[in-house]
Coordinates of C-alpha atoms in Angstrom, one line a residue:
X1283 CA 130.4 172.0 3.5
X1284 CA 132.0 174.4 1.0
X1285 CA 131.2 172.1 -1.9
X1286 CA 127.5 172.3 -1.0
X1287 CA 127.4 176.1 -1.4
X1288 CA 126.3 177.4 -4.8
X1289 CA 126.1 181.1 -5.5
X1290 CA 123.6 180.6 -8.4
X1291 CA 121.0 178.4 -6.6
X1292 CA 117.4 179.2 -8.0
X1293 CA 115.9 180.4 -4.7
X1294 CA 118.9 182.4 -3.6
X1295 CA 119.3 180.4 -0.4
X1296 CA 121.9 181.4 2.1
X1297 CA 125.0 179.3 2.4
X1298 CA 123.7 177.8 5.7
X1299 CA 120.4 177.0 4.2
X1300 CA 122.1 175.3 1.3
X1301 CA 124.2 173.1 3.5
X1302 CA 121.6 172.6 6.2
X1303 CA 124.5 172.2 8.6
X1304 CA 123.4 172.8 12.2
X1305 CA 126.4 174.9 13.1
X1306 CA 126.2 177.1 10.0
X1307 CA 122.5 177.6 10.7
X1308 CA 123.4 178.6 14.3
X1309 CA 125.9 181.1 13.0
X1310 CA 123.2 182.5 10.7
X1311 CA 120.8 182.9 13.6
X1312 CA 123.4 184.6 15.7
X1313 CA 124.3 186.9 12.9
X1314 CA 120.6 187.7 12.5
X1315 CA 120.6 189.5 15.8
X1316 CA 121.6 192.4 13.7
X1317 CA 118.3 194.1 12.8
X1318 CA 119.5 195.0 9.3
X1319 CA 120.7 191.5 8.6
X1320 CA 117.6 190.0 10.1
X1321 CA 115.4 192.0 7.9
X1322 CA 117.5 191.1 4.9
X1323 CA 117.2 187.4 5.7
X1324 CA 113.4 187.7 6.1
X1325 CA 113.2 189.5 2.8
X1326 CA 115.3 186.7 1.3
X1327 CA 112.9 184.1 2.5
X1328 CA 110.0 186.1 1.1
X1329 CA 111.8 186.4 -2.2
X1330 CA 112.4 182.7 -2.2
X1331 CA 108.7 182.1 -1.8
X1332 CA 107.9 184.4 -4.7
X1333 CA 110.6 182.9 -6.8
X1334 CA 109.4 179.4 -6.1
X1335 CA 105.8 180.3 -7.1
X1336 CA 107.0 182.0 -10.3
X1337 CA 109.2 179.0 -11.2
X1338 CA 106.3 176.5 -10.6
X1339 CA 103.7 178.6 -12.3
X1340 CA 105.7 179.2 -15.5
X1341 CA 104.8 181.8 -18.1
X1342 CA 101.7 180.2 -19.6
X1343 CA 98.2 181.7 -19.7
X1344 CA 95.2 179.6 -18.7
X1345 CA 93.1 182.1 -20.6
X1346 CA 95.0 181.4 -23.8
X1347 CA 94.3 177.7 -23.3
X1348 CA 90.6 178.5 -22.8
X1349 CA 90.5 180.5 -26.0
X1350 CA 92.1 177.7 -28.0
X1351 CA 89.8 175.1 -26.6
X1352 CA 86.8 177.3 -27.3
X1353 CA 87.9 177.8 -30.9
X1354 CA 88.4 174.1 -31.4
X1355 CA 85.0 173.3 -29.9
X1356 CA 83.3 176.0 -32.1
X1357 CA 84.9 174.5 -35.2
X1358 CA 83.8 171.0 -34.3
X1359 CA 80.3 172.1 -33.6
X1360 CA 80.2 174.1 -36.9
X1361 CA 81.4 171.1 -38.8
X1362 CA 78.8 168.8 -37.3
X1363 CA 76.1 171.3 -37.9
X1364 CA 77.2 171.6 -41.5
X1365 CA 76.8 167.9 -41.9
X1366 CA 73.3 168.0 -40.4
X1367 CA 72.3 171.0 -42.6
X1368 CA 73.6 169.1 -45.7
X1369 CA 71.5 166.0 -44.8
X1370 CA 68.4 168.2 -44.3
X1371 CA 69.0 170.0 -47.6
X1372 CA 69.4 166.7 -49.5
X1373 CA 66.2 165.3 -48.1
X1374 CA 64.3 168.4 -49.3
X1375 CA 65.8 168.2 -52.7
X1376 CA 64.7 164.6 -53.2
X1377 CA 61.0 165.4 -53.8
X1378 CA 60.5 164.4 -57.4
X1379 CA 57.7 163.4 -59.7
X1380 CA 56.8 160.2 -61.5
X1381 CA 58.9 161.0 -64.5
X1382 CA 62.6 160.2 -64.1
X1383 CA 64.9 163.2 -64.2
X1384 CA 67.9 161.2 -65.4
X1385 CA 68.8 158.2 -67.4
X1386 CA 69.4 154.8 -65.7
X1387 CA 73.1 155.0 -66.2
X1388 CA 73.4 158.3 -64.5
X1389 CA 71.2 157.1 -61.6
X1390 CA 73.3 154.0 -61.3
X1391 CA 76.5 156.0 -61.2
X1392 CA 75.2 158.3 -58.5
X1393 CA 73.9 155.4 -56.5
X1394 CA 77.3 153.7 -56.7
X1395 CA 79.1 156.9 -55.6
X1396 CA 76.8 157.5 -52.7
X1397 CA 77.2 153.9 -51.6
X1398 CA 81.0 154.1 -51.7
X1399 CA 81.0 157.4 -49.9
X1400 CA 78.8 156.0 -47.1
X1401 CA 81.1 153.0 -47.0
X1402 CA 84.2 155.1 -46.7
X1403 CA 82.6 157.3 -44.0
X1404 CA 81.6 154.2 -42.0
X1405 CA 85.1 152.7 -42.4
X1406 CA 86.6 155.9 -41.1
X1407 CA 84.3 155.8 -38.1
X1408 CA 85.1 152.2 -37.6
X1409 CA 88.8 152.9 -37.7
X1410 CA 88.5 155.7 -35.2
X1411 CA 86.7 153.4 -32.8
X1412 CA 89.4 150.7 -33.1
X1413 CA 92.3 153.2 -32.9
X1414 CA 90.8 154.7 -29.7
X1415 CA 91.3 151.3 -27.9
X1416 CA 94.4 151.3 -25.7
X1417 CA 96.1 148.3 -27.3
X1418 CA 99.2 148.9 -25.3
X1419 CA 97.3 148.1 -22.1
X1420 CA 97.8 144.7 -20.6
X1421 CA 95.2 142.0 -19.7
X1422 CA 95.3 138.6 -18.2
X1423 CA 95.4 135.4 -20.3
X1424 CA 94.0 132.9 -17.8
X1425 CA 90.7 132.3 -19.5
X1426 CA 92.2 131.6 -22.9
X1427 CA 94.9 129.3 -21.5
X1428 CA 92.3 127.4 -19.4
X1429 CA 90.1 126.8 -22.5
X1430 CA 93.1 125.8 -24.7
X1431 CA 94.3 123.3 -22.0
X1432 CA 90.8 121.9 -21.6
X1433 CA 90.5 121.3 -25.4
X1434 CA 94.0 119.8 -25.5
X1435 CA 93.1 117.3 -22.8
X1436 CA 89.7 116.6 -24.4
X1437 CA 91.1 116.1 -27.9
X1438 CA 94.1 114.0 -26.8
X1439 CA 96.8 113.0 -29.1
X1440 CA 94.5 111.5 -31.6
X1441 CA 92.6 114.7 -32.1
X1442 CA 95.6 117.0 -31.9
X1443 CA 95.1 118.1 -35.5
X1444 CA 91.9 119.8 -34.4
X1445 CA 93.8 122.1 -32.1
X1446 CA 94.8 125.3 -34.0
X1447 CA 98.6 125.4 -34.1
X1448 CA 98.8 129.1 -33.3
X1449 CA 96.6 128.7 -30.2
X1450 CA 98.7 125.7 -29.1
X1451 CA 101.9 127.6 -29.6
X1452 CA 100.9 130.9 -27.9
X1453 CA 98.8 129.5 -25.1
X1454 CA 100.3 126.2 -24.2
X1455 CA 103.8 125.9 -25.9
X1456 CA 107.2 127.1 -25.1
X1457 CA 106.3 130.5 -26.7
X1458 CA 103.2 130.8 -24.6
X1459 CA 102.1 134.2 -23.3
X1460 CA 102.7 135.1 -19.7
X1461 CA 100.1 135.8 -17.2
X1462 CA 99.5 139.2 -18.7
X1463 CA 99.8 140.3 -22.3
X1464 CA 99.0 143.4 -24.3
X1465 CA 95.5 144.0 -25.6
X1466 CA 97.0 144.3 -29.1
X1467 CA 98.5 140.8 -28.9
X1468 CA 95.4 139.2 -27.4
X1469 CA 93.2 140.8 -30.0
X1470 CA 95.4 139.7 -32.9
X1471 CA 95.1 136.1 -31.6
X1472 CA 91.4 136.5 -31.2
X1473 CA 91.1 137.7 -34.9
X1474 CA 93.2 134.7 -36.0
X1475 CA 90.9 132.3 -34.2
X1476 CA 87.8 133.8 -35.8
X1477 CA 89.5 133.6 -39.2
X1478 CA 90.4 129.9 -38.7
X1479 CA 86.8 129.2 -37.6
X1480 CA 85.3 130.9 -40.7
X1481 CA 87.7 129.1 -43.0
X1482 CA 87.1 125.7 -41.5
X1483 CA 83.3 126.1 -41.9
X1484 CA 83.6 127.3 -45.6
X1485 CA 84.1 125.4 -48.7
X1486 CA 83.3 121.8 -49.6
X1487 CA 85.6 120.3 -47.1
X1488 CA 85.0 121.6 -43.6
X1489 CA 86.6 121.0 -40.2
X1490 CA 83.8 121.6 -37.8
X1491 CA 85.7 120.5 -34.6
X1492 CA 88.6 122.7 -35.2
X1493 CA 86.2 125.6 -36.0
X1494 CA 84.5 125.0 -32.7
X1495 CA 87.8 124.9 -30.8
X1496 CA 88.9 128.1 -32.5
X1497 CA 85.6 129.8 -31.6
X1498 CA 85.8 128.7 -27.9
X1499 CA 89.3 130.0 -27.6
X1500 CA 88.2 133.3 -29.3
X1501 CA 85.4 133.7 -26.7
X1502 CA 87.9 133.1 -23.9
X1503 CA 90.2 135.7 -25.3
X1504 CA 87.2 138.1 -25.4
X1505 CA 86.6 137.4 -21.7
X1506 CA 90.3 138.1 -20.9
X1507 CA 89.9 141.4 -22.6
X1508 CA 86.7 142.1 -20.6
X1509 CA 84.7 142.3 -23.9
X1510 CA 82.2 139.6 -23.1
X1511 CA 80.3 141.5 -20.3
X1512 CA 82.1 144.8 -20.6
X1513 CA 83.7 144.6 -17.2
X1514 CA 86.6 146.8 -18.1
X1515 CA 86.9 150.1 -20.0
X1516 CA 89.0 148.3 -22.6
X1517 CA 86.3 145.7 -23.0
X1518 CA 83.6 148.3 -23.4
X1519 CA 85.6 150.0 -26.2
X1520 CA 86.2 146.7 -27.9
X1521 CA 82.5 145.8 -27.6
X1522 CA 81.6 149.1 -29.2
X1523 CA 84.1 148.7 -32.0
X1524 CA 83.0 145.1 -32.6
X1525 CA 79.3 146.1 -32.7
X1526 CA 80.0 148.8 -35.2
X1527 CA 82.1 146.5 -37.3
X1528 CA 79.4 143.8 -37.2
X1529 CA 76.8 146.4 -38.3
X1530 CA 79.2 147.6 -41.0
X1531 CA 79.7 144.1 -42.3
X1532 CA 76.0 143.4 -42.3
X1533 CA 75.3 146.6 -44.1
X1534 CA 78.0 146.8 -46.7
X1535 CA 79.5 143.3 -47.2
X1536 CA 76.3 141.4 -47.9
X1537 CA 73.5 141.5 -50.4
X1538 CA 73.4 144.2 -53.1
X1539 CA 75.9 146.6 -51.4
X1540 CA 78.4 143.8 -51.1
X1541 CA 78.1 143.0 -54.8
X1542 CA 78.3 146.6 -55.9
X1543 CA 81.4 147.3 -53.7
X1544 CA 83.3 144.2 -54.7
X1545 CA 86.4 144.9 -56.7
X1546 CA 88.2 142.8 -59.3
X1547 CA 91.8 141.8 -59.0
X1548 CA 92.8 144.6 -61.3
X1549 CA 91.2 147.2 -59.0
X1550 CA 88.0 147.9 -60.9
X1551 CA 84.5 147.6 -59.6
X1552 CA 83.1 144.1 -60.3
X1553 CA 79.8 145.7 -61.5
X1554 CA 80.0 148.8 -63.7
X1555 CA 78.8 151.8 -61.6
X1556 CA 76.3 152.8 -64.3
X1557 CA 74.7 149.4 -64.2
X1558 CA 74.5 149.3 -60.4
X1559 CA 70.7 149.9 -60.3
X1560 CA 69.9 148.0 -63.4
X1561 CA 71.6 144.8 -62.0
X1562 CA 69.9 145.2 -58.5
X1563 CA 66.7 147.2 -58.2
X1564 CA 66.0 146.9 -62.0
X1565 CA 65.6 143.1 -61.7
X1566 CA 62.2 143.8 -60.1
X1567 CA 60.1 141.4 -58.0
X1568 CA 61.2 140.4 -54.6
X1569 CA 64.9 140.8 -55.5
X1570 CA 64.2 144.4 -56.5
X1571 CA 62.4 145.1 -53.2
X1572 CA 65.1 143.5 -51.1
X1573 CA 68.0 145.1 -52.9
X1574 CA 66.4 148.6 -52.8
X1575 CA 66.1 148.2 -49.0
X1576 CA 69.7 147.1 -48.8
X1577 CA 71.0 150.0 -50.8
X1578 CA 69.0 152.5 -48.8
X1579 CA 70.3 151.2 -45.5
X1580 CA 73.8 151.4 -46.9
X1581 CA 73.5 155.1 -47.8
X1582 CA 72.0 155.3 -51.3
X1583 CA 69.4 158.0 -51.1
X1584 CA 65.8 156.9 -51.6
X1585 CA 65.3 159.7 -54.1
X1586 CA 67.8 158.1 -56.5
X1587 CA 66.0 154.8 -56.2
X1588 CA 62.5 156.2 -56.7
X1589 CA 63.7 158.3 -59.6
X1590 CA 65.2 155.1 -61.2
X1591 CA 62.0 153.2 -60.5
X1592 CA 60.0 156.0 -62.0
X1593 CA 62.2 155.8 -65.1
X1594 CA 61.8 152.0 -65.3
X1595 CA 58.1 152.4 -65.1
X1596 CA 58.0 155.0 -67.8
X1597 CA 60.0 152.7 -70.1
X1598 CA 57.7 149.7 -69.5
X1599 CA 54.6 151.8 -69.9
X1600 CA 55.8 153.5 -73.0
X1601 CA 55.9 152.0 -76.5
X1602 CA 59.4 152.3 -77.7
X1603 CA 58.4 152.9 -81.3
X1604 CA 55.5 155.4 -80.9
X1605 CA 56.1 156.7 -77.4
X1606 CA 52.5 155.8 -76.6
X1607 CA 51.5 154.5 -73.2
X1608 CA 50.8 150.7 -73.2
X1609 CA 48.6 149.6 -70.4
X1610 CA 49.9 146.0 -70.7
X1611 CA 53.4 147.3 -70.2
X1612 CA 52.4 149.3 -67.1
X1613 CA 50.5 146.3 -65.7
X1614 CA 53.3 144.0 -66.4
X1615 CA 55.7 146.3 -64.7
X1616 CA 53.4 146.6 -61.7
X1617 CA 52.9 142.9 -61.5
X1618 CA 56.6 142.2 -61.8
X1619 CA 57.4 144.8 -59.2
X1620 CA 54.6 144.4 -56.8
X1621 CA 56.9 144.0 -53.8
X1622 CA 59.0 146.9 -54.9
X1623 CA 56.0 149.2 -55.5
X1624 CA 54.7 148.2 -52.1
X1625 CA 57.7 150.2 -50.7
X1626 CA 56.7 153.2 -53.0
X1627 CA 52.9 153.0 -53.6
X1628 CA 51.5 154.3 -56.9
X1629 CA 54.8 155.8 -58.1
X1630 CA 54.0 158.8 -55.9
X1631 CA 55.5 157.0 -53.0
X1632 CA 58.7 158.8 -53.9
X1633 CA 57.1 161.7 -52.1
X1634 CA 56.5 159.8 -49.0
X1635 CA 59.9 158.2 -49.2
X1636 CA 61.4 161.7 -49.6
X1637 CA 59.6 162.7 -46.4
X1638 CA 61.0 159.6 -44.7
X1639 CA 64.5 160.6 -45.8
X1640 CA 63.7 164.0 -44.3
X1641 CA 62.9 162.3 -41.1
X1642 CA 66.2 160.4 -41.2
X1643 CA 68.0 163.7 -41.8
X1644 CA 66.3 165.4 -38.9
X1645 CA 67.1 162.4 -36.6
X1646 CA 70.7 162.9 -37.6
X1647 CA 70.4 166.6 -36.9
X1648 CA 69.0 165.8 -33.4
X1649 CA 72.0 163.5 -32.8
X1650 CA 74.3 166.3 -33.9
X1651 CA 72.5 168.7 -31.5
X1652 CA 72.9 166.2 -28.7
X1653 CA 76.5 165.7 -29.5
X1654 CA 77.2 169.4 -29.6
X1655 CA 75.3 169.9 -26.3
X1656 CA 77.5 167.3 -24.7
X1657 CA 80.6 169.3 -25.8
X1658 CA 79.1 172.2 -23.9
X1659 CA 78.0 170.2 -20.9
X1660 CA 80.4 170.8 -18.0
X1661 CA 79.0 167.7 -16.2
X1662 CA 80.1 165.4 -19.1
X1663 CA 83.0 167.2 -20.7
X1664 CA 86.2 168.2 -18.8
X1665 CA 87.1 170.5 -21.7
X1666 CA 83.8 172.3 -21.3
X1667 CA 84.5 172.7 -17.6
X1668 CA 87.9 174.2 -18.4
X1669 CA 86.4 176.6 -21.1
X1670 CA 83.3 177.8 -19.4
X1671 CA 84.3 177.8 -15.8
X1672 CA 87.4 178.4 -13.8
X1673 CA 90.5 176.5 -15.0
X1674 CA 91.4 176.0 -11.4
X1675 CA 88.0 174.2 -10.8
X1676 CA 88.6 172.1 -13.9
X1677 CA 92.0 171.0 -12.7
X1678 CA 90.5 170.2 -9.3
X1679 CA 87.9 168.1 -11.0
X1680 CA 90.5 166.3 -12.9
X1681 CA 92.7 165.5 -9.9
X1682 CA 89.7 164.4 -7.8
X1683 CA 88.1 162.3 -10.4
X1684 CA 88.2 158.5 -10.5
X1685 CA 90.5 158.6 -13.5
X1686 CA 92.6 161.7 -13.2
X1687 CA 95.2 160.4 -15.6
X1688 CA 92.6 159.9 -18.3
X1689 CA 91.0 163.3 -17.8
X1690 CA 94.3 165.1 -17.8
X1691 CA 95.4 163.2 -20.9
X1692 CA 92.3 164.4 -22.7
X1693 CA 93.1 168.1 -21.9
X1694 CA 96.8 167.7 -22.7
X1695 CA 96.1 165.9 -26.0
X1696 CA 93.8 168.7 -27.1
X1697 CA 96.2 171.4 -26.0
X1698 CA 99.1 169.8 -27.9
X1699 CA 97.2 170.3 -31.2
X1700 CA 97.9 174.1 -30.7
X1701 CA 101.0 174.5 -32.9
X1702 CA 102.0 177.7 -31.0
X1703 CA 102.3 175.9 -27.7
X1704 CA 100.3 178.5 -25.9
X1705 CA 97.5 176.2 -25.0
X1706 CA 99.7 173.6 -23.5
X1707 CA 101.7 176.3 -21.6
X1708 CA 98.4 177.7 -20.3
X1709 CA 97.2 174.2 -19.2
X1710 CA 100.5 173.6 -17.4
X1711 CA 100.1 177.0 -15.6
X1712 CA 96.6 176.1 -14.6
X1713 CA 97.8 172.8 -13.1
X1714 CA 100.7 174.7 -11.4
X1715 CA 98.4 177.3 -9.9
X1716 CA 96.3 174.5 -8.5
X1717 CA 99.4 172.9 -6.9
X1718 CA 100.4 176.3 -5.4
X1719 CA 96.9 176.9 -4.2
X1720 CA 96.7 173.5 -2.5
X1721 CA 100.1 174.0 -0.9
X1722 CA 99.4 177.5 0.4
X1723 CA 98.9 177.9 4.2
X1724 CA 98.0 181.0 6.2
X1725 CA 99.6 181.7 9.5
X1726 CA 99.5 185.0 11.3
X1727 CA 97.8 186.7 8.4
X1728 CA 100.7 185.6 6.1
X1729 CA 100.4 183.1 3.3
X1730 CA 103.2 180.7 2.8
X1731 CA 103.9 178.0 0.2
X1732 CA 104.4 174.8 2.1
X1733 CA 107.1 172.6 0.6
X1734 CA 105.9 169.4 2.4
X1735 CA 102.4 169.7 0.9
X1736 CA 103.8 170.5 -2.5
X1737 CA 106.1 167.5 -2.4
X1738 CA 103.2 165.3 -1.3
X1739 CA 101.1 166.6 -4.2
X1740 CA 103.9 165.9 -6.7
X1741 CA 104.4 162.3 -5.4
X1742 CA 100.8 161.2 -4.6
X1743 CA 100.1 158.1 -6.8
X1744 CA 96.7 159.4 -7.8
X1745 CA 97.9 162.7 -9.1
X1746 CA 101.3 161.6 -10.4
X1747 CA 99.9 160.0 -13.5
X1748 CA 97.8 163.1 -14.3
X1749 CA 100.8 165.4 -13.8
X1750 CA 102.9 163.2 -16.1
X1751 CA 100.1 163.6 -18.8
X1752 CA 100.6 167.4 -18.7
X1753 CA 104.2 168.0 -17.8
X1754 CA 107.4 166.4 -19.3
X1755 CA 109.6 164.4 -17.0
X1756 CA 112.2 167.2 -17.0
X1757 CA 109.5 169.7 -15.9
X1758 CA 108.4 167.4 -13.1
X1759 CA 111.9 167.0 -12.0
X1760 CA 112.3 170.8 -11.9
X1761 CA 109.2 171.1 -9.8
X1762 CA 110.4 168.5 -7.3
X1763 CA 113.8 170.3 -7.2
X1764 CA 112.2 173.7 -6.4
X1765 CA 110.1 172.0 -3.7
X1766 CA 113.2 170.5 -2.1
X1767 CA 115.0 173.8 -2.2
X1768 CA 112.0 175.5 -0.6
X1769 CA 112.1 172.9 2.1
X1770 CA 115.6 173.9 3.0
X1771 CA 114.5 177.4 3.5
X1772 CA 111.6 176.2 5.7
X1773 CA 113.8 173.9 7.8
X1774 CA 116.3 176.7 8.4
X1775 CA 113.6 178.8 10.0
X1776 CA 112.4 175.9 12.1
X1777 CA 115.9 174.8 13.2
X1778 CA 117.0 175.5 16.8
X1779 CA 120.7 174.8 17.0
X1780 CA 122.7 176.5 19.7
X1781 CA 126.5 177.3 19.6
X1782 CA 126.5 180.1 22.1
X1783 CA 125.1 183.5 22.7
X1784 CA 127.6 185.6 20.6
X1785 CA 129.0 185.4 17.1
X1786 CA 132.6 184.3 17.5
X1787 CA 135.2 185.5 15.1
X1788 CA 138.0 183.3 16.3
X1789 CA 138.4 181.1 13.2
X1790 CA 138.0 184.0 10.8
X1791 CA 140.5 186.0 12.9
X1792 CA 143.1 183.3 12.5
X1793 CA 142.7 183.2 8.8
X1794 CA 143.1 186.9 8.4
X1795 CA 146.0 186.9 10.9
X1796 CA 147.7 184.3 8.7
X1797 CA 147.2 186.4 5.6
X1798 CA 148.6 189.6 7.3
X1799 CA 151.7 188.0 8.7
X1800 CA 152.4 186.4 5.3
X1801 CA 152.1 189.8 3.6
X1802 CA 154.2 191.5 6.2
X1803 CA 157.0 189.0 5.9
X1804 CA 156.8 189.2 2.1
X1805 CA 157.4 193.0 2.2
X1806 CA 160.0 193.0 5.1
X1807 CA 163.3 194.8 4.3
X1808 CA 166.5 192.7 3.9
X1809 CA 167.8 190.3 1.4
X1810 CA 168.5 186.7 2.6
X1811 CA 170.6 185.3 5.3
X1812 CA 170.0 184.9 9.1
X1813 CA 169.4 188.5 9.6
X1814 CA 166.5 188.4 7.1
X1815 CA 164.9 185.5 8.8
X1816 CA 165.2 187.3 12.1
X1817 CA 163.7 190.4 10.6
X1818 CA 160.8 188.5 9.1
X1819 CA 160.1 186.8 12.4
X1820 CA 160.0 190.1 14.2
X1821 CA 157.7 191.6 11.6
X1822 CA 155.4 188.6 11.7
X1823 CA 155.1 188.7 15.5
X1824 CA 154.5 192.4 15.4
X1825 CA 151.7 192.1 12.9
X1826 CA 150.2 189.2 14.9
X1827 CA 150.1 191.2 18.1
X1828 CA 148.7 194.3 16.4
X1829 CA 146.0 192.2 14.6
X1830 CA 144.9 190.4 17.7
X1831 CA 144.2 193.8 19.3
X1832 CA 141.9 194.7 16.4
X1833 CA 140.5 191.3 15.3
X1834 CA 137.5 190.6 17.4
X1835 CA 135.0 193.0 15.8
X1836 CA 136.5 192.7 12.3
X1837 CA 136.5 188.9 12.2
X1838 CA 132.9 188.7 13.6
X1839 CA 131.9 191.2 11.0
X1840 CA 133.5 189.0 8.4
X1841 CA 131.5 186.0 9.4
X1842 CA 128.3 188.0 9.7
X1843 CA 128.8 189.2 6.1
X1844 CA 129.5 185.7 5.0
X1845 CA 126.1 184.6 6.1
X1846 CA 124.6 186.0 2.9
X1847 CA 127.7 185.8 0.7
X1848 CA 128.2 182.3 -0.8
X1849 CA 131.7 183.0 -2.2
X1850 CA 132.9 184.4 1.1
X1851 CA 131.5 181.6 3.2
X1852 CA 133.1 179.1 0.9
X1853 CA 136.4 180.9 1.4
X1854 CA 136.1 180.9 5.2
X1855 CA 135.3 177.2 5.1
X1856 CA 138.3 176.2 3.0
X1857 CA 141.3 174.9 4.8
X1858 CA 144.6 176.8 4.2
X1859 CA 146.7 173.7 3.8
X1860 CA 148.3 174.2 0.3
X1861 CA 149.6 177.0 -1.8
X1862 CA 146.9 176.5 -4.4
X1863 CA 144.1 176.9 -1.8
X1864 CA 145.8 180.0 -0.5
X1865 CA 145.9 181.5 -3.9
X1866 CA 142.2 180.8 -4.4
X1867 CA 140.9 181.8 -1.0
X1868 CA 143.1 184.6 0.3
X1869 CA 142.3 187.1 -2.5
X1870 CA 138.6 186.6 -1.7
X1871 CA 139.3 187.8 1.8
X1872 CA 141.3 190.9 0.8
X1873 CA 138.4 193.4 0.7
X1874 CA 137.7 192.7 4.4
X1875 CA 141.3 193.8 5.3
X1876 CA 140.7 197.5 4.6
X1877 CA 140.7 200.2 7.3
X1878 CA 142.3 199.3 10.6
X1879 CA 143.8 196.1 9.2
X1880 CA 145.6 197.9 6.4
X1881 CA 147.0 200.3 9.0
X1882 CA 148.5 197.4 10.9
X1883 CA 150.0 196.1 7.7
X1884 CA 151.7 199.5 7.0
X1885 CA 153.1 199.6 10.6

């Protein structure tokens, strides 16, 4: 029991509460018959409650977290609005006349730069979509394995060459996946199957059967990831990323954008940027119309195209030697560029196209407005709920949602971007205050933090993941420890052990008697021999008799004081069976031998 007593325990529990020993708790209850001690124990329990709440809450400020989240949201909204404003301004600046404002090389260079910027922006957005996918999550492999096995049986040994080696090895061989595998691994195999299928269908020598097998296995892998019908959250994210990648491929990898973005082995652009419009839109006819549409959809502003077309028209309609207008040249240009001019009628179509670009910019601005509104919508954004409402309500929403871990992770991820650590500390405090609020119970007008409710909250599977997203494992262990310590205090109050009606000082009395007799013999007169032994025995017996006449009240007082003194209680519990123990324990008891006891020692 003595080994369980710690004088530095966080909630300042009494020795009996720390050990939870029934007899020690009974001693504590008997000692509490003293009004002063009873009041002190009650205050101690109250202090333990306050200390537990303080330890759980921490020193963070939910208001600091709110302020940080608000600054982040404002910066995000400002950046989006700046993009929208820029797009609107560009569309207004594109209104131009028939005469070109720049030479063809400059127009081509600007078109190439715009195309590359749009491509880079799209690639960044594509990357963010793919990086958002939880590739460490696991999915089943049964669909892919079943399709691979079906093809292996259907192809037989004669057609084994048409089974992709990688699929055979990872789905059917000794290295085959288990029943579940990470999304990352399944997606990599899916990409390899698509690559095999594309390669087998390309070139002069094709392998159509193997391409079909690879495509079938790829589709099965998509089903395993839930990406065919979007049955899982991972599948939905993969679908969104795939759709974006497909649109990006269609927009930037094909037609004129693909040719202009292609790079040589030395890292240069295959087509000189200054010739980008001359080699595409400048060819005129149907090709010019098609390529102009492709470049526009890929991010080249219409104003650049119409300005270039106006310049080409001016060149064709102007005699190079005299600068005079040649009707034949103008007609030839119009005839050769009929499809192109249909997109920009009578050269003044640049105005209408500028308006169209304005409409595009405004649509983008509306999307920005909707996105910003979503960030401020408490129904759709847990961050908005935390910022604009009560942090306690936001935490309650997180823990009662269908995906508390995901919602908590969103808040924690944003809070961790605060380099000062104040946002995360404030978020932790908000969660802690919620735990305390949920665990508080009112009885007899007094609020008490219930340890059993707190322990349940910390260990409930639905909330455990959310708490792990916010707290470290060490912090959670600390919370559980505080809850367990608080439980000891509660069980002490509820315990009803019975060891009698009065506080007995018998054991304490024996210990003190032993000490007094030892000291008396040590200081007895005489020096050796039988006479000294006799003298010592007489002194010892005399002290024993005198002490027993005084010991009842003094020993009981000693035990009562030990109820709130961990060091003293440990001393009383320690057996006096060796000189080392005597040296450690007896000095601790000495302060209680003052007064009547010391008078006995003198006698």
